[in-house]
PDB file of C-alpha atoms and ligand atoms in Angstrom:
ATOM      1  CA  MET A 215      27.672  35.373  28.931  1.00  0.00           C
ATOM      2  CA  GLY A 216      29.571  38.749  28.778  1.00  0.00           C
ATOM      3  CA  PHE A 217      32.903  39.190  26.913  1.00  0.00           C
ATOM      4  CA  ARG A 218      36.073  41.085  26.925  1.00  0.00           C
ATOM      5  CA  LEU A 219      37.647  42.629  23.422  1.00  0.00           C
ATOM      6  CA  ALA A 220      41.013  43.547  22.866  1.00  0.00           C
ATOM      7  CA  ASN A 221      42.753  44.672  19.468  1.00  0.00           C
ATOM      8  CA  THR A 222      46.196  42.690  19.884  1.00  0.00           C
ATOM      9  CA  ASP A 223      48.771  43.996  17.465  1.00  0.00           C
ATOM     10  CA  GLY A 224      45.628  44.799  14.979  1.00  0.00           C
ATOM     11  CA  ARG A 225      43.786  41.437  15.300  1.00  0.00           C
ATOM     12  CA  ALA A 226      41.159  40.979  17.486  1.00  0.00           C
ATOM     13  CA  ALA A 227      41.268  38.654  20.840  1.00  0.00           C
ATOM     14  CA  LEU A 228      39.549  37.936  23.547  1.00  0.00           C
ATOM     15  CA  VAL A 229      40.645  38.587  26.842  1.00  0.00           C
ATOM     16  CA  PHE A 230      40.344  36.642  30.230  1.00  0.00           C
ATOM     17  CA  GLY A 231      42.371  37.827  33.370  1.00  0.00           C
ATOM     18  CA  ASP A 232      45.908  39.351  31.982  1.00  0.00           C
ATOM     19  CA  ASN A 233      45.994  36.887  29.067  1.00  0.00           C
ATOM     20  CA  TYR A 234      44.104  37.098  25.563  1.00  0.00           C
ATOM     21  CA  TYR A 235      43.204  34.434  23.360  1.00  0.00           C
ATOM     22  CA  ASP A 236      43.096  35.125  19.397  1.00  0.00           C
ATOM     23  CA  LEU A 237      39.808  35.164  18.225  1.00  0.00           C
ATOM     24  CA  GLU A 238      40.604  33.773  14.907  1.00  0.00           C
ATOM     25  CA  LYS A 239      42.032  30.763  16.191  1.00  0.00           C
ATOM     26  CA  LEU A 240      39.488  30.443  18.975  1.00  0.00           C
ATOM     27  CA  SER A 241      36.719  30.489  16.652  1.00  0.00           C
ATOM     28  CA  GLY A 242      38.314  27.910  14.355  1.00  0.00           C
ATOM     29  CA  GLY A 243      38.215  30.309  11.442  1.00  0.00           C
ATOM     30  CA  LYS A 244      34.534  31.269  11.410  1.00  0.00           C
ATOM     31  CA  ILE A 245      35.664  34.838  12.863  1.00  0.00           C
ATOM     32  CA  GLY A 246      38.258  36.949  10.832  1.00  0.00           C
ATOM     33  CA  SER A 247      41.274  38.406  12.576  1.00  0.00           C
ATOM     34  CA  ASP A 248      39.808  42.299  11.731  1.00  0.00           C
ATOM     35  CA  PRO A 249      38.428  43.674  15.192  1.00  0.00           C
ATOM     36  CA  MET A 250      35.515  45.212  13.079  1.00  0.00           C
ATOM     37  CA  GLU A 251      34.326  41.691  11.791  1.00  0.00           C
ATOM     38  CA  ALA A 252      34.491  40.881  15.911  1.00  0.00           C
ATOM     39  CA  LEU A 253      32.105  43.323  16.593  1.00  0.00           C
ATOM     40  CA  ALA A 254      29.355  42.318  14.131  1.00  0.00           C
ATOM     41  CA  GLU A 255      29.448  38.904  16.061  1.00  0.00           C
ATOM     42  CA  VAL A 256      28.512  39.741  19.953  1.00  0.00           C
ATOM     43  CA  ASP A 257      26.758  36.616  20.174  1.00  0.00           C
ATOM     44  CA  THR A 258      29.570  34.259  19.455  1.00  0.00           C
ATOM     45  CA  LEU A 259      31.861  36.446  21.322  1.00  0.00           C
ATOM     46  CA  GLY A 260      29.985  35.610  24.491  1.00  0.00           C
ATOM     47  CA  ASP A 261      29.679  32.194  23.804  1.00  0.00           C
ATOM     48  CA  LEU A 262      33.266  31.330  22.928  1.00  0.00           C
ATOM     49  CA  SER A 263      34.120  33.366  26.304  1.00  0.00           C
ATOM     50  CA  ALA A 264      32.287  31.048  28.398  1.00  0.00           C
ATOM     51  CA  GLY A 265      34.902  28.112  27.670  1.00  0.00           C
ATOM     52  CA  LEU A 266      38.253  30.669  27.825  1.00  0.00           C
ATOM     53  CA  ALA A 267      39.530  29.322  31.206  1.00  0.00           C
ATOM     54  CA  GLU A 268      39.653  25.808  29.392  1.00  0.00           C
ATOM     55  CA  GLN A 269      41.943  27.307  26.610  1.00  0.00           C
ATOM     56  CA  THR A 270      45.561  27.668  25.781  1.00  0.00           C
ATOM     57  CA  PRO A 271      46.020  31.784  25.942  1.00  0.00           C
ATOM     58  CA  THR A 272      47.665  33.188  22.741  1.00  0.00           C
ATOM     59  CA  GLY A 273      49.622  35.347  25.096  1.00  0.00           C
ATOM     60  CA  ARG A 274      49.796  37.979  27.949  1.00  0.00           C
ATOM     61  CA  LEU A 275      48.164  41.785  27.670  1.00  0.00           C
ATOM     62  CA  GLU A 276      51.328  43.203  28.671  1.00  0.00           C
ATOM     63  CA  ASP A 277      53.564  42.171  25.876  1.00  0.00           C
ATOM     64  CA  VAL A 278      51.428  43.552  22.958  1.00  0.00           C
ATOM     65  CA  ARG A 279      50.209  46.683  21.237  1.00  0.00           C
ATOM     66  CA  LEU A 280      46.857  47.306  21.638  1.00  0.00           C
ATOM     67  CA  GLY A 281      44.857  49.212  19.342  1.00  0.00           C
ATOM     68  CA  SER A 282      41.716  50.523  19.484  1.00  0.00           C
ATOM     69  CA  PRO A 283      38.513  47.926  19.910  1.00  0.00           C
ATOM     70  CA  SER A 284      36.955  49.557  17.355  1.00  0.00           C
ATOM     71  CA  PRO A 285      39.835  50.818  14.939  1.00  0.00           C
ATOM     72  CA  ARG A 286      37.565  51.766  12.156  1.00  0.00           C
ATOM     73  CA  PRO A 287      33.970  52.695  12.578  1.00  0.00           C
ATOM     74  CA  ARG A 288      31.752  53.816   9.969  1.00  0.00           C
ATOM     75  CA  ASN A 289      30.741  56.638  12.203  1.00  0.00           C
ATOM     76  CA  CYS A 290      31.822  58.011  15.572  1.00  0.00           C
ATOM     77  CA  TYR A 291      30.179  60.705  17.318  1.00  0.00           C
ATOM     78  CA  GLY A 292      30.828  62.826  20.352  1.00  0.00           C
ATOM     79  CA  ILE A 293      28.251  64.315  23.025  1.00  0.00           C
ATOM     80  CA  GLY A 294      28.793  67.833  24.422  1.00  0.00           C
ATOM     81  CA  LEU A 295      27.578  69.403  27.898  1.00  0.00           C
ATOM     82  CA  ASN A 296      26.401  65.646  28.812  1.00  0.00           C
ATOM     83  CA  TYR A 297      27.535  66.190  32.606  1.00  0.00           C
ATOM     84  CA  ARG A 298      25.679  68.803  34.775  1.00  0.00           C
ATOM     85  CA  ASN A 299      29.166  70.071  36.316  1.00  0.00           C
ATOM     86  CA  HIS A 300      30.943  70.541  32.857  1.00  0.00           C
ATOM     87  CA  ALA A 301      27.758  72.862  31.333  1.00  0.00           C
ATOM     88  CA  GLU A 302      28.138  74.991  34.594  1.00  0.00           C
ATOM     89  CA  GLU A 303      31.669  75.440  34.349  1.00  0.00           C
ATOM     90  CA  GLY A 304      31.283  76.444  30.878  1.00  0.00           C
ATOM     91  CA  GLY A 305      28.391  78.972  32.017  1.00  0.00           C
ATOM     92  CA  MET A 306      26.084  77.093  29.413  1.00  0.00           C
ATOM     93  CA  PRO A 307      22.575  76.050  30.011  1.00  0.00           C
ATOM     94  CA  ILE A 308      21.827  71.946  30.396  1.00  0.00           C
ATOM     95  CA  PRO A 309      20.737  71.149  27.259  1.00  0.00           C
ATOM     96  CA  ASP A 310      17.295  69.509  26.604  1.00  0.00           C
ATOM     97  CA  ALA A 311      18.579  67.491  23.618  1.00  0.00           C
ATOM     98  CA  PRO A 312      21.926  65.767  22.983  1.00  0.00           C
ATOM     99  CA  LEU A 313      24.601  68.099  21.677  1.00  0.00           C
ATOM    100  CA  VAL A 314      25.874  65.834  18.827  1.00  0.00           C
ATOM    101  CA  PHE A 315      28.984  66.445  17.114  1.00  0.00           C
ATOM    102  CA  THR A 316      31.180  64.385  14.971  1.00  0.00           C
ATOM    103  CA  LYS A 317      34.729  62.700  15.524  1.00  0.00           C
ATOM    104  CA  PHE A 318      36.068  61.796  12.186  1.00  0.00           C
ATOM    105  CA  PRO A 319      37.009  57.992  12.430  1.00  0.00           C
ATOM    106  CA  SER A 320      40.675  58.987  11.164  1.00  0.00           C
ATOM    107  CA  CYS A 321      41.121  60.266  14.622  1.00  0.00           C
ATOM    108  CA  ILE A 322      41.017  57.173  16.421  1.00  0.00           C
ATOM    109  CA  VAL A 323      43.893  55.783  17.928  1.00  0.00           C
ATOM    110  CA  GLY A 324      45.071  52.887  20.649  1.00  0.00           C
ATOM    111  CA  PRO A 325      45.014  53.570  24.227  1.00  0.00           C
ATOM    112  CA  ASP A 326      48.464  53.922  24.540  1.00  0.00           C
ATOM    113  CA  ASP A 327      49.482  55.707  21.838  1.00  0.00           C
ATOM    114  CA  ASP A 328      50.455  59.609  21.742  1.00  0.00           C
ATOM    115  CA  VAL A 329      48.388  62.672  20.794  1.00  0.00           C
ATOM    116  CA  GLU A 330      50.042  65.154  18.160  1.00  0.00           C
ATOM    117  CA  MET A 331      49.232  68.516  19.330  1.00  0.00           C
ATOM    118  CA  ARG A 332      49.220  71.139  16.556  1.00  0.00           C
ATOM    119  CA  SER A 333      48.554  74.190  18.936  1.00  0.00           C
ATOM    120  CA  ASP A 334      49.107  75.359  22.408  1.00  0.00           C
ATOM    121  CA  TYR A 335      45.356  75.362  23.146  1.00  0.00           C
ATOM    122  CA  VAL A 336      44.706  71.420  23.208  1.00  0.00           C
ATOM    123  CA  ASP A 337      42.685  70.074  25.994  1.00  0.00           C
ATOM    124  CA  TYR A 338      41.716  66.873  27.337  1.00  0.00           C
ATOM    125  CA  GLU A 339      38.595  65.040  28.061  1.00  0.00           C
ATOM    126  CA  GLY A 340      38.166  61.877  29.824  1.00  0.00           C
ATOM    127  CA  GLU A 341      34.939  60.171  28.412  1.00  0.00           C
ATOM    128  CA  LEU A 342      33.231  57.065  28.850  1.00  0.00           C
ATOM    129  CA  VAL A 343      32.912  55.531  25.319  1.00  0.00           C
ATOM    130  CA  ALA A 344      30.028  52.906  24.038  1.00  0.00           C
ATOM    131  CA  VAL A 345      30.798  50.668  21.092  1.00  0.00           C
ATOM    132  CA  ILE A 346      27.743  49.539  18.851  1.00  0.00           C
ATOM    133  CA  GLY A 347      27.288  45.797  18.301  1.00  0.00           C
ATOM    134  CA  ARG A 348      24.291  44.755  16.763  1.00  0.00           C
ATOM    135  CA  GLY A 349      23.107  47.798  14.553  1.00  0.00           C
ATOM    136  CA  GLY A 350      19.810  49.313  13.616  1.00  0.00           C
ATOM    137  CA  LYS A 351      17.361  51.853  13.384  1.00  0.00           C
ATOM    138  CA  ASP A 352      14.722  53.412  15.179  1.00  0.00           C
ATOM    139  CA  ILE A 353      15.597  51.865  18.677  1.00  0.00           C
ATOM    140  CA  ALA A 354      13.802  52.241  21.724  1.00  0.00           C
ATOM    141  CA  VAL A 355      15.528  53.460  24.746  1.00  0.00           C
ATOM    142  CA  GLY A 356      14.607  50.233  26.561  1.00  0.00           C
ATOM    143  CA  ASP A 357      16.522  47.961  24.169  1.00  0.00           C
ATOM    144  CA  GLY A 358      19.540  50.562  23.716  1.00  0.00           C
ATOM    145  CA  TRP A 359      21.809  48.390  25.915  1.00  0.00           C
ATOM    146  CA  LYS A 360      21.125  45.424  23.931  1.00  0.00           C
ATOM    147  CA  HIS A 361      22.855  47.518  20.847  1.00  0.00           C
ATOM    148  CA  VAL A 362      25.743  47.872  22.658  1.00  0.00           C
ATOM    149  CA  ALA A 363      28.596  45.557  22.402  1.00  0.00           C
ATOM    150  CA  GLY A 364      30.585  47.099  25.101  1.00  0.00           C
ATOM    151  CA  LEU A 365      32.432  50.240  26.965  1.00  0.00           C
ATOM    152  CA  CYS A 366      35.540  51.488  27.124  1.00  0.00           C
ATOM    153  CA  VAL A 367      37.637  54.473  28.380  1.00  0.00           C
ATOM    154  CA  GLY A 368      38.261  57.208  25.630  1.00  0.00           C
ATOM    155  CA  GLN A 369      39.619  60.741  25.329  1.00  0.00           C
ATOM    156  CA  ASP A 370      38.444  63.165  23.268  1.00  0.00           C
ATOM    157  CA  ILE A 371      40.992  65.438  22.690  1.00  0.00           C
ATOM    158  CA  SER A 372      40.054  68.825  21.849  1.00  0.00           C
ATOM    159  CA  ASP A 373      41.728  72.036  19.902  1.00  0.00           C
ATOM    160  CA  ARG A 374      39.923  74.829  21.231  1.00  0.00           C
ATOM    161  CA  PRO A 375      41.074  77.324  18.899  1.00  0.00           C
ATOM    162  CA  ALA A 376      39.791  75.131  15.758  1.00  0.00           C
ATOM    163  CA  GLN A 377      36.569  74.569  17.767  1.00  0.00           C
ATOM    164  CA  PHE A 378      36.024  78.321  18.183  1.00  0.00           C
ATOM    165  CA  ALA A 379      37.714  79.951  14.869  1.00  0.00           C
ATOM    166  CA  ALA A 380      34.318  80.657  13.886  1.00  0.00           C
ATOM    167  CA  ALA A 381      30.826  81.886  14.981  1.00  0.00           C
ATOM    168  CA  PRO A 382      29.105  80.083  15.877  1.00  0.00           C
ATOM    169  CA  PRO A 383      31.488  77.326  17.012  1.00  0.00           C
ATOM    170  CA  GLN A 384      31.784  73.926  14.895  1.00  0.00           C
ATOM    171  CA  PHE A 385      33.061  71.049  17.328  1.00  0.00           C
ATOM    172  CA  ASN A 386      33.879  68.540  14.387  1.00  0.00           C
ATOM    173  CA  LEU A 387      37.186  69.731  12.943  1.00  0.00           C
ATOM    174  CA  GLY A 388      38.515  70.698  16.306  1.00  0.00           C
ATOM    175  CA  LYS A 389      37.912  67.200  17.725  1.00  0.00           C
ATOM    176  CA  SER A 390      38.695  65.326  14.612  1.00  0.00           C
ATOM    177  CA  PHE A 391      42.719  65.976  14.141  1.00  0.00           C
ATOM    178  CA  ASP A 392      44.831  62.872  14.003  1.00  0.00           C
ATOM    179  CA  THR A 393      45.325  61.123  16.886  1.00  0.00           C
ATOM    180  CA  TYR A 394      42.486  63.072  18.790  1.00  0.00           C
ATOM    181  CA  GLY A 395      40.414  59.751  19.752  1.00  0.00           C
ATOM    182  CA  PRO A 396      42.447  57.356  22.077  1.00  0.00           C
ATOM    183  CA  MET A 397      40.415  54.675  23.165  1.00  0.00           C
ATOM    184  CA  GLY A 398      40.611  51.235  25.049  1.00  0.00           C
ATOM    185  CA  PRO A 399      42.235  49.482  26.800  1.00  0.00           C
ATOM    186  CA  ILE A 400      39.805  46.676  26.191  1.00  0.00           C
ATOM    187  CA  LEU A 401      36.142  46.842  25.357  1.00  0.00           C
ATOM    188  CA  VAL A 402      33.942  45.153  28.329  1.00  0.00           C
ATOM    189  CA  SER A 403      30.403  43.914  27.168  1.00  0.00           C
ATOM    190  CA  PRO A 404      27.564  46.072  29.477  1.00  0.00           C
ATOM    191  CA  ASP A 405      26.843  42.715  31.219  1.00  0.00           C
ATOM    192  CA  GLU A 406      29.973  42.398  32.639  1.00  0.00           C
ATOM    193  CA  LEU A 407      29.632  45.736  34.305  1.00  0.00           C
ATOM    194  CA  PRO A 408      27.460  47.633  36.904  1.00  0.00           C
ATOM    195  CA  GLU A 409      23.736  47.670  36.010  1.00  0.00           C
ATOM    196  CA  GLY A 410      23.430  51.185  34.426  1.00  0.00           C
ATOM    197  CA  GLY A 411      26.650  51.820  34.040  1.00  0.00           C
ATOM    198  CA  ALA A 412      27.609  54.001  37.047  1.00  0.00           C
ATOM    199  CA  MET A 413      31.478  53.799  37.645  1.00  0.00           C
ATOM    200  CA  GLU A 414      33.964  56.397  38.556  1.00  0.00           C
ATOM    201  CA  LEU A 415      36.085  58.132  36.301  1.00  0.00           C
ATOM    202  CA  VAL A 416      39.628  59.897  36.794  1.00  0.00           C
ATOM    203  CA  THR A 417      41.770  62.119  34.653  1.00  0.00           C
ATOM    204  CA  LYS A 418      44.811  62.901  35.446  1.00  0.00           C
ATOM    205  CA  VAL A 419      47.759  64.952  33.807  1.00  0.00           C
ATOM    206  CA  ASN A 420      50.877  63.756  34.669  1.00  0.00           C
ATOM    207  CA  ASP A 421      50.239  63.398  38.674  1.00  0.00           C
ATOM    208  CA  GLU A 422      47.329  65.596  39.340  1.00  0.00           C
ATOM    209  CA  VAL A 423      43.745  64.933  39.292  1.00  0.00           C
ATOM    210  CA  ARG A 424      41.914  67.153  37.092  1.00  0.00           C
ATOM    211  CA  GLN A 425      38.801  65.185  36.403  1.00  0.00           C
ATOM    212  CA  LYS A 426      36.756  62.827  38.982  1.00  0.00           C
ATOM    213  CA  ASP A 427      32.925  62.049  38.589  1.00  0.00           C
ATOM    214  CA  SER A 428      30.750  59.041  38.056  1.00  0.00           C
ATOM    215  CA  THR A 429      29.403  58.098  34.731  1.00  0.00           C
ATOM    216  CA  GLY A 430      26.100  57.879  36.659  1.00  0.00           C
ATOM    217  CA  ASP A 431      26.171  61.072  36.319  1.00  0.00           C
ATOM    218  CA  LEU A 432      25.648  61.685  32.525  1.00  0.00           C
ATOM    219  CA  ILE A 433      22.448  63.742  31.534  1.00  0.00           C
ATOM    220  CA  PHE A 434      21.691  61.434  28.698  1.00  0.00           C
ATOM    221  CA  ASP A 435      22.409  58.219  29.586  1.00  0.00           C
ATOM    222  CA  VAL A 436      23.967  55.337  26.921  1.00  0.00           C
ATOM    223  CA  PRO A 437      20.581  53.944  25.908  1.00  0.00           C
ATOM    224  CA  THR A 438      19.083  57.281  25.412  1.00  0.00           C
ATOM    225  CA  LEU A 439      22.233  58.247  23.153  1.00  0.00           C
ATOM    226  CA  VAL A 440      21.728  55.194  21.138  1.00  0.00           C
ATOM    227  CA  SER A 441      17.964  55.334  20.658  1.00  0.00           C
ATOM    228  CA  TYR A 442      18.559  59.338  19.953  1.00  0.00           C
ATOM    229  CA  LEU A 443      20.724  58.874  17.427  1.00  0.00           C
ATOM    230  CA  SER A 444      19.187  55.492  15.556  1.00  0.00           C
ATOM    231  CA  HIS A 445      16.132  57.567  14.951  1.00  0.00           C
ATOM    232  CA  ILE A 446      18.480  60.084  12.725  1.00  0.00           C
ATOM    233  CA  THR A 447      21.222  57.519  11.541  1.00  0.00           C
ATOM    234  CA  THR A 448      21.663  53.860  11.033  1.00  0.00           C
ATOM    235  CA  LEU A 449      23.780  52.566  13.937  1.00  0.00           C
ATOM    236  CA  ASN A 450      26.368  50.094  12.686  1.00  0.00           C
ATOM    237  CA  PRO A 451      28.568  47.530  14.348  1.00  0.00           C
ATOM    238  CA  GLY A 452      31.418  49.305  15.485  1.00  0.00           C
ATOM    239  CA  ASP A 453      30.285  52.745  15.238  1.00  0.00           C
ATOM    240  CA  VAL A 454      31.702  54.816  18.333  1.00  0.00           C
ATOM    241  CA  ILE A 455      29.520  57.353  20.575  1.00  0.00           C
ATOM    242  CA  PHE A 456      31.802  59.456  23.361  1.00  0.00           C
ATOM    243  CA  THR A 457      29.299  60.268  25.453  1.00  0.00           C
ATOM    244  CA  GLY A 458      30.943  63.677  27.196  1.00  0.00           C
ATOM    245  CA  THR A 459      33.104  64.669  29.782  1.00  0.00           C
ATOM    246  CA  PRO A 460      32.432  65.724  33.323  1.00  0.00           C
ATOM    247  CA  GLY A 461      33.880  68.988  35.038  1.00  0.00           C
ATOM    248  CA  GLY A 462      37.520  69.685  35.474  1.00  0.00           C
ATOM    249  CA  VAL A 463      38.874  70.263  31.483  1.00  0.00           C
ATOM    250  CA  GLY A 464      42.031  72.263  31.068  1.00  0.00           C
ATOM    251  CA  VAL A 465      40.502  75.674  29.501  1.00  0.00           C
ATOM    252  CA  PHE A 466      38.497  76.602  32.435  1.00  0.00           C
ATOM    253  CA  GLY A 467      41.323  76.263  34.862  1.00  0.00           C
ATOM    254  CA  GLY A 468      43.724  77.705  32.531  1.00  0.00           C
ATOM    255  CA  LYS A 469      45.554  74.160  32.346  1.00  0.00           C
ATOM    256  CA  LEU A 470      45.655  73.276  28.808  1.00  0.00           C
ATOM    257  CA  LEU A 471      48.242  70.405  27.704  1.00  0.00           C
ATOM    258  CA  LYS A 472      51.856  70.980  27.121  1.00  0.00           C
ATOM    259  CA  ASP A 473      54.464  68.874  25.280  1.00  0.00           C
ATOM    260  CA  GLY A 474      55.385  65.921  27.276  1.00  0.00           C
ATOM    261  CA  ASP A 475      52.186  65.681  29.312  1.00  0.00           C
ATOM    262  CA  VAL A 476      51.163  62.337  30.018  1.00  0.00           C
ATOM    263  CA  ILE A 477      47.550  61.958  30.041  1.00  0.00           C
ATOM    264  CA  THR A 478      45.662  59.083  31.945  1.00  0.00           C
ATOM    265  CA  THR A 479      42.193  58.312  32.259  1.00  0.00           C
ATOM    266  CA  SER A 480      40.942  55.038  34.220  1.00  0.00           C
ATOM    267  CA  ILE A 481      36.880  54.112  34.451  1.00  0.00           C
ATOM    268  CA  GLU A 482      36.722  51.603  37.152  1.00  0.00           C
ATOM    269  CA  GLY A 483      36.157  48.077  35.607  1.00  0.00           C
ATOM    270  CA  LEU A 484      37.365  49.588  32.332  1.00  0.00           C
ATOM    271  CA  GLY A 485      40.712  50.098  33.073  1.00  0.00           C
ATOM    272  CA  THR A 486      43.136  52.992  31.798  1.00  0.00           C
ATOM    273  CA  VAL A 487      44.236  54.646  28.569  1.00  0.00           C
ATOM    274  CA  THR A 488      47.727  56.595  28.873  1.00  0.00           C
ATOM    275  CA  ASN A 489      48.707  59.016  26.438  1.00  0.00           C
ATOM    276  CA  ARG A 490      51.620  61.186  26.074  1.00  0.00           C
ATOM    277  CA  CYS A 491      51.637  64.737  24.149  1.00  0.00           C
ATOM    278  CA  VAL A 492      53.873  65.600  21.427  1.00  0.00           C
ATOM    279  CA  ARG A 493      53.793  69.365  20.289  1.00  0.00           C
ATOM    280  CA  VAL A 494      54.092  68.946  16.387  1.00  0.00           C
ATOM    281  CA  ALA A 495      53.518  71.716  13.739  1.00  0.00           C
ATOM    282  CA  ASP A 496      51.068  74.405  14.173  1.00  0.00           C
ATOM    283  CA  HIS A 497      47.962  74.103  12.077  1.00  0.00           C
ATOM    284  CA  PRO A 498      47.029  77.338  10.020  1.00  0.00           C
ATOM    285  CA  ARG A 499      44.548  78.933  12.923  1.00  0.00           C
ATOM    286  CA  ALA A 500      46.995  77.634  15.982  1.00  0.00           C
ATOM    287  CA  ASP A 501      48.129  81.319  16.996  1.00  0.00           C
ATOM    288  CA  VAL A 502      44.717  82.874  16.576  1.00  0.00           C
ATOM    289  CA  VAL A 503      43.157  82.375  20.128  1.00  0.00           C
ATOM    290  CA  PRO A 504      39.282  83.483  20.007  1.00  0.00           C
ATOM    291  CA  LEU A 505      37.607  85.404  22.520  1.00  0.00           C
ATOM    292  CA  PRO A 506      35.824  82.583  24.144  1.00  0.00           C
ATOM    293  CA  ILE A 507      39.369  80.731  24.735  1.00  0.00           C
ATOM    294  CA  LYS A 508      40.885  84.052  26.123  1.00  0.00           C
ATOM    295  CA  ASN A 509      37.563  84.217  28.511  1.00  0.00           C
ATOM    296  CA  ALA A 510      37.666  80.805  29.778  1.00  0.00           C
ATOM    297  CA  MET A 511      41.425  80.744  30.505  1.00  0.00           C
ATOM    298  CA  ALA A 512      41.140  84.166  32.313  1.00  0.00           C
ATOM    299  CA  GLY A 513      38.286  82.394  34.512  1.00  0.00           C
ATOM    300  CA  LYS A 514      35.414  84.139  32.792  1.00  0.00           C
ATOM    301  CA  SER A 515      32.605  82.893  31.305  1.00  0.00           C
ATOM    302  CA  PRO A 516      33.730  81.643  27.562  1.00  0.00           C
ATOM    303  CA  GLY A 517      30.278  83.529  26.032  1.00  0.00           C
TER     304      GLY A 517
HETATM  305 ZN1  LIG B 262      34.160  65.620  24.800  1.00  0.00          ZN
END
């Protein structure tokens, strides 16, 4: 049995329709209130979900503040250039192995939280996000989905000057500013979704559609990423994988984020993440715009 897991005001809850059911109460105290604890109990989450229709809901989702379904992962990975059209718009070759970087777990925020931008060259990247349930090491590709607790929507917000401040570029810091990892709104287990995980992803800035693609177009799909990473690092319950963004990011169209912009990212079957952009203090390299960014904004190859 599948499940839908939410972080309601910091407490783990199962979701049925528009209602949520507090997991600690529902489980009779067997599972604590911490969403990280719930992610290590995927079998129990499935069992409890089977009986939700007969339970009294704790409340309605619209009345609570949702946090990230995995608020404090031990590790958070990002994948670069994982859609053909995004590699092509950047003038980059199609990678023959996953291009992996880290997003520090401290960048993760809830699905409706503000993004605090520290330069005028901050970009959106709408992404499918996978969260690990059963941990493991040396996982075969064919077993990859068994280790995924669920999928949700994420924004891999990217400060382009920090990303390209040095040569060769180093992605980790530029994608790890505080608030640069909104994710949610709820975590949906794979068996509740289309087989293979092909769903439409749409990113809008204000009312303008900037990205529209199918998550079925991932070059390295979710089970492949799970397997690849697990042969290098042990995967832990709650670990997060931002699987990469399709074409249409701001830097190549000269449309970077501005103070007050609202980014809306939706994936069919998973819901919508809505983030308002707030321009705060500059970071130390905010006014140093590297040549690849200037080229990209002028419509030239970033290299
Ligand atoms: Zn990304």
